[in-house]
Amino acid sequence: MIVGLWCAHPDWSIRPSIRQVIQVLKFEGALPNLPMKMPVAMYSAGLDAHNHQN
């Protein structure tokens, strides 16, 4: 479950590489230290409403 939460972290820069995931799942790497509180997801609008064309 910890690896799954690590992979789904809202901040993409904190998510592990597939290599890191495989190392942890093979018991070749340490489990990550996850924050005690759930981080707040931040989203940005992909399109500006004024520049969107139909």
mmCIF file of N, CA and C in Angstrom:
data_model
loop_
_atom_site.group_PDB
_atom_site.id
_atom_site.type_symbol
_atom_site.label_atom_id
_atom_site.label_comp_id
_atom_site.label_asym_id
_atom_site.label_seq_id
_atom_site.Cartn_x
_atom_site.Cartn_y
_atom_site.Cartn_z
ATOM 1 N N MET A 1 0.830 -1.172 0.000
ATOM 2 C CA MET A 1 0.000 0.000 0.000
ATOM 3 C C MET A 1 0.888 1.254 0.000
ATOM 4 N N ILE A 2 1.991 1.225 0.714
ATOM 5 C CA ILE A 2 2.876 2.383 0.771
ATOM 6 C C ILE A 2 3.420 2.715 -0.615
ATOM 7 N N VAL A 3 3.799 1.709 -1.369
ATOM 8 C CA VAL A 3 4.329 1.949 -2.715
ATOM 9 C C VAL A 3 3.236 2.551 -3.606
ATOM 10 N N GLY A 4 2.018 2.068 -3.479
ATOM 11 C CA GLY A 4 0.907 2.614 -4.257
ATOM 12 C C GLY A 4 0.648 4.075 -3.944
ATOM 13 N N LEU A 5 0.675 4.432 -2.658
ATOM 14 C CA LEU A 5 0.492 5.825 -2.267
ATOM 15 C C LEU A 5 1.645 6.691 -2.759
ATOM 16 N N TRP A 6 2.835 6.144 -2.712
ATOM 17 C CA TRP A 6 4.023 6.846 -3.205
ATOM 18 C C TRP A 6 3.858 7.157 -4.689
ATOM 19 N N CYS A 7 3.382 6.173 -5.449
ATOM 20 C CA CYS A 7 3.198 6.347 -6.903
ATOM 21 C C CYS A 7 2.075 7.328 -7.242
ATOM 22 N N ALA A 8 1.118 7.474 -6.337
ATOM 23 C CA ALA A 8 -0.035 8.339 -6.593
ATOM 24 C C ALA A 8 0.091 9.696 -5.914
ATOM 25 N N HIS A 9 1.274 10.045 -5.447
ATOM 26 C CA HIS A 9 1.471 11.322 -4.753
ATOM 27 C C HIS A 9 1.027 12.468 -5.656
ATOM 28 N N PRO A 10 0.280 13.446 -5.113
ATOM 29 C CA PRO A 10 -0.202 14.551 -5.948
ATOM 30 C C PRO A 10 0.912 15.385 -6.585
ATOM 31 N N ASP A 11 2.067 15.427 -5.949
ATOM 32 C CA ASP A 11 3.206 16.175 -6.512
ATOM 33 C C ASP A 11 4.010 15.205 -7.375
ATOM 34 N N TRP A 12 3.945 15.364 -8.677
ATOM 35 C CA TRP A 12 4.590 14.409 -9.595
ATOM 36 C C TRP A 12 6.092 14.313 -9.370
ATOM 37 N N SER A 13 6.699 15.379 -8.863
ATOM 38 C CA SER A 13 8.154 15.354 -8.673
ATOM 39 C C SER A 13 8.586 14.457 -7.517
ATOM 40 N N ILE A 14 7.652 14.075 -6.666
ATOM 41 C CA ILE A 14 7.956 13.197 -5.536
ATOM 42 C C ILE A 14 7.689 11.734 -5.891
ATOM 43 N N ARG A 15 6.945 11.495 -6.960
ATOM 44 C CA ARG A 15 6.642 10.114 -7.356
ATOM 45 C C ARG A 15 7.923 9.381 -7.756
ATOM 46 N N PRO A 16 7.965 8.078 -7.490
ATOM 47 C CA PRO A 16 9.168 7.310 -7.796
ATOM 48 C C PRO A 16 9.256 6.931 -9.271
ATOM 49 N N SER A 17 10.463 6.599 -9.685
ATOM 50 C CA SER A 17 10.636 6.038 -11.021
ATOM 51 C C SER A 17 10.240 4.560 -10.957
ATOM 52 N N ILE A 18 10.009 3.948 -12.079
ATOM 53 C CA ILE A 18 9.664 2.529 -12.101
ATOM 54 C C ILE A 18 10.818 1.706 -11.524
ATOM 55 N N ARG A 19 12.025 2.152 -11.747
ATOM 56 C CA ARG A 19 13.198 1.462 -11.192
ATOM 57 C C ARG A 19 13.152 1.460 -9.661
ATOM 58 N N GLN A 20 12.799 2.615 -9.066
ATOM 59 C CA GLN A 20 12.697 2.688 -7.613
ATOM 60 C C GLN A 20 11.597 1.771 -7.095
ATOM 61 N N VAL A 21 10.466 1.743 -7.779
ATOM 62 C CA VAL A 21 9.344 0.897 -7.373
ATOM 63 C C VAL A 21 9.763 -0.572 -7.390
ATOM 64 N N ILE A 22 10.391 -0.992 -8.465
ATOM 65 C CA ILE A 22 10.807 -2.395 -8.581
ATOM 66 C C ILE A 22 11.806 -2.750 -7.489
ATOM 67 N N GLN A 23 12.740 -1.849 -7.187
ATOM 68 C CA GLN A 23 13.714 -2.123 -6.130
ATOM 69 C C GLN A 23 13.021 -2.330 -4.787
ATOM 70 N N VAL A 24 12.047 -1.499 -4.474
ATOM 71 C CA VAL A 24 11.329 -1.639 -3.208
ATOM 72 C C VAL A 24 10.520 -2.930 -3.195
ATOM 73 N N LEU A 25 9.829 -3.234 -4.291
ATOM 74 C CA LEU A 25 9.008 -4.441 -4.338
ATOM 75 C C LEU A 25 9.847 -5.720 -4.280
ATOM 76 N N LYS A 26 11.094 -5.643 -4.713
ATOM 77 C CA LYS A 26 12.006 -6.792 -4.641
ATOM 78 C C LYS A 26 12.813 -6.792 -3.332
ATOM 79 N N PHE A 27 12.459 -5.902 -2.407
ATOM 80 C CA PHE A 27 13.140 -5.767 -1.109
ATOM 81 C C PHE A 27 14.614 -5.410 -1.282
ATOM 82 N N GLU A 28 14.945 -4.699 -2.345
ATOM 83 C CA GLU A 28 16.310 -4.244 -2.603
ATOM 84 C C GLU A 28 16.469 -2.763 -2.280
ATOM 85 N N GLY A 29 15.392 -2.096 -1.925
ATOM 86 C CA GLY A 29 15.423 -0.680 -1.584
ATOM 87 C C GLY A 29 14.536 -0.424 -0.377
ATOM 88 N N ALA A 30 14.755 0.701 0.258
ATOM 89 C CA ALA A 30 13.983 1.054 1.455
ATOM 90 C C ALA A 30 12.622 1.627 1.078
ATOM 91 N N LEU A 31 11.634 1.390 1.938
ATOM 92 C CA LEU A 31 10.329 2.008 1.755
ATOM 93 C C LEU A 31 10.465 3.511 1.947
ATOM 94 N N PRO A 32 9.680 4.290 1.211
ATOM 95 C CA PRO A 32 9.754 5.741 1.370
ATOM 96 C C PRO A 32 9.098 6.180 2.674
ATOM 97 N N ASN A 33 9.481 7.341 3.157
ATOM 98 C CA ASN A 33 8.814 7.960 4.299
ATOM 99 C C ASN A 33 7.728 8.872 3.745
ATOM 100 N N LEU A 34 6.489 8.464 3.931
ATOM 101 C CA LEU A 34 5.369 9.264 3.448
ATOM 102 C C LEU A 34 4.969 10.280 4.508
ATOM 103 N N PRO A 35 4.391 11.426 4.084
ATOM 104 C CA PRO A 35 3.969 12.432 5.063
ATOM 105 C C PRO A 35 2.853 11.888 5.955
ATOM 106 N N MET A 36 2.814 12.364 7.188
ATOM 107 C CA MET A 36 1.781 11.927 8.133
ATOM 108 C C MET A 36 0.398 12.450 7.735
ATOM 109 N N LYS A 37 0.357 13.618 7.107
ATOM 110 C CA LYS A 37 -0.906 14.188 6.650
ATOM 111 C C LYS A 37 -0.956 14.085 5.135
ATOM 112 N N MET A 38 -2.155 13.884 4.620
ATOM 113 C CA MET A 38 -2.330 13.797 3.177
ATOM 114 C C MET A 38 -2.050 15.152 2.536
ATOM 115 N N PRO A 39 -1.150 15.188 1.537
ATOM 116 C CA PRO A 39 -0.868 16.467 0.871
ATOM 117 C C PRO A 39 -2.066 16.927 0.053
ATOM 118 N N VAL A 40 -2.160 18.216 -0.141
ATOM 119 C CA VAL A 40 -3.254 18.806 -0.915
ATOM 120 C C VAL A 40 -2.859 18.810 -2.387
ATOM 121 N N ALA A 41 -3.726 18.267 -3.213
ATOM 122 C CA ALA A 41 -3.470 18.239 -4.657
ATOM 123 C C ALA A 41 -3.642 19.637 -5.238
ATOM 124 N N MET A 42 -2.736 19.994 -6.139
ATOM 125 C CA MET A 42 -2.797 21.286 -6.808
ATOM 126 C C MET A 42 -3.016 21.040 -8.294
ATOM 127 N N TYR A 43 -4.006 21.699 -8.855
ATOM 128 C CA TYR A 43 -4.311 21.534 -10.268
ATOM 129 C C TYR A 43 -4.262 22.886 -10.955
ATOM 130 N N SER A 44 -3.832 22.880 -12.188
ATOM 131 C CA SER A 44 -3.865 24.113 -12.967
ATOM 132 C C SER A 44 -4.752 23.892 -14.180
ATOM 133 N N ALA A 45 -5.411 24.937 -14.601
ATOM 134 C CA ALA A 45 -6.282 24.853 -15.771
ATOM 135 C C ALA A 45 -5.413 24.672 -17.010
ATOM 136 N N GLY A 46 -5.754 23.697 -17.841
ATOM 137 C CA GLY A 46 -4.982 23.429 -19.037
ATOM 138 C C GLY A 46 -5.244 24.416 -20.160
ATOM 139 N N LEU A 47 -6.439 24.918 -20.207
ATOM 140 C CA LEU A 47 -6.808 25.850 -21.283
ATOM 141 C C LEU A 47 -7.320 27.150 -20.702
ATOM 142 N N ASP A 48 -6.947 28.222 -21.307
ATOM 143 C CA ASP A 48 -7.488 29.534 -20.940
ATOM 144 C C ASP A 48 -8.821 29.697 -21.672
ATOM 145 N N ALA A 49 -9.881 29.987 -20.965
ATOM 146 C CA ALA A 49 -11.221 30.094 -21.563
ATOM 147 C C ALA A 49 -11.284 31.136 -22.669
ATOM 148 N N HIS A 50 -10.489 32.181 -22.552
ATOM 149 C CA HIS A 50 -10.520 33.254 -23.563
ATOM 150 C C HIS A 50 -9.823 32.846 -24.857
ATOM 151 N N ASN A 51 -8.901 31.942 -24.783
ATOM 152 C CA ASN A 51 -8.142 31.527 -25.974
ATOM 153 C C ASN A 51 -8.658 30.228 -26.577
ATOM 154 N N HIS A 52 -9.669 29.619 -25.986
ATOM 155 C CA HIS A 52 -10.207 28.348 -26.464
ATOM 156 C C HIS A 52 -11.084 28.579 -27.696
ATOM 157 N N GLN A 53 -10.817 27.830 -28.762
ATOM 158 C CA GLN A 53 -11.620 27.948 -29.980
ATOM 159 C C GLN A 53 -12.416 26.671 -30.167
ATOM 160 N N ASN A 54 -13.652 26.800 -30.639
ATOM 161 C CA ASN A 54 -14.518 25.621 -30.881
ATOM 162 C C ASN A 54 -14.276 25.065 -32.252
#
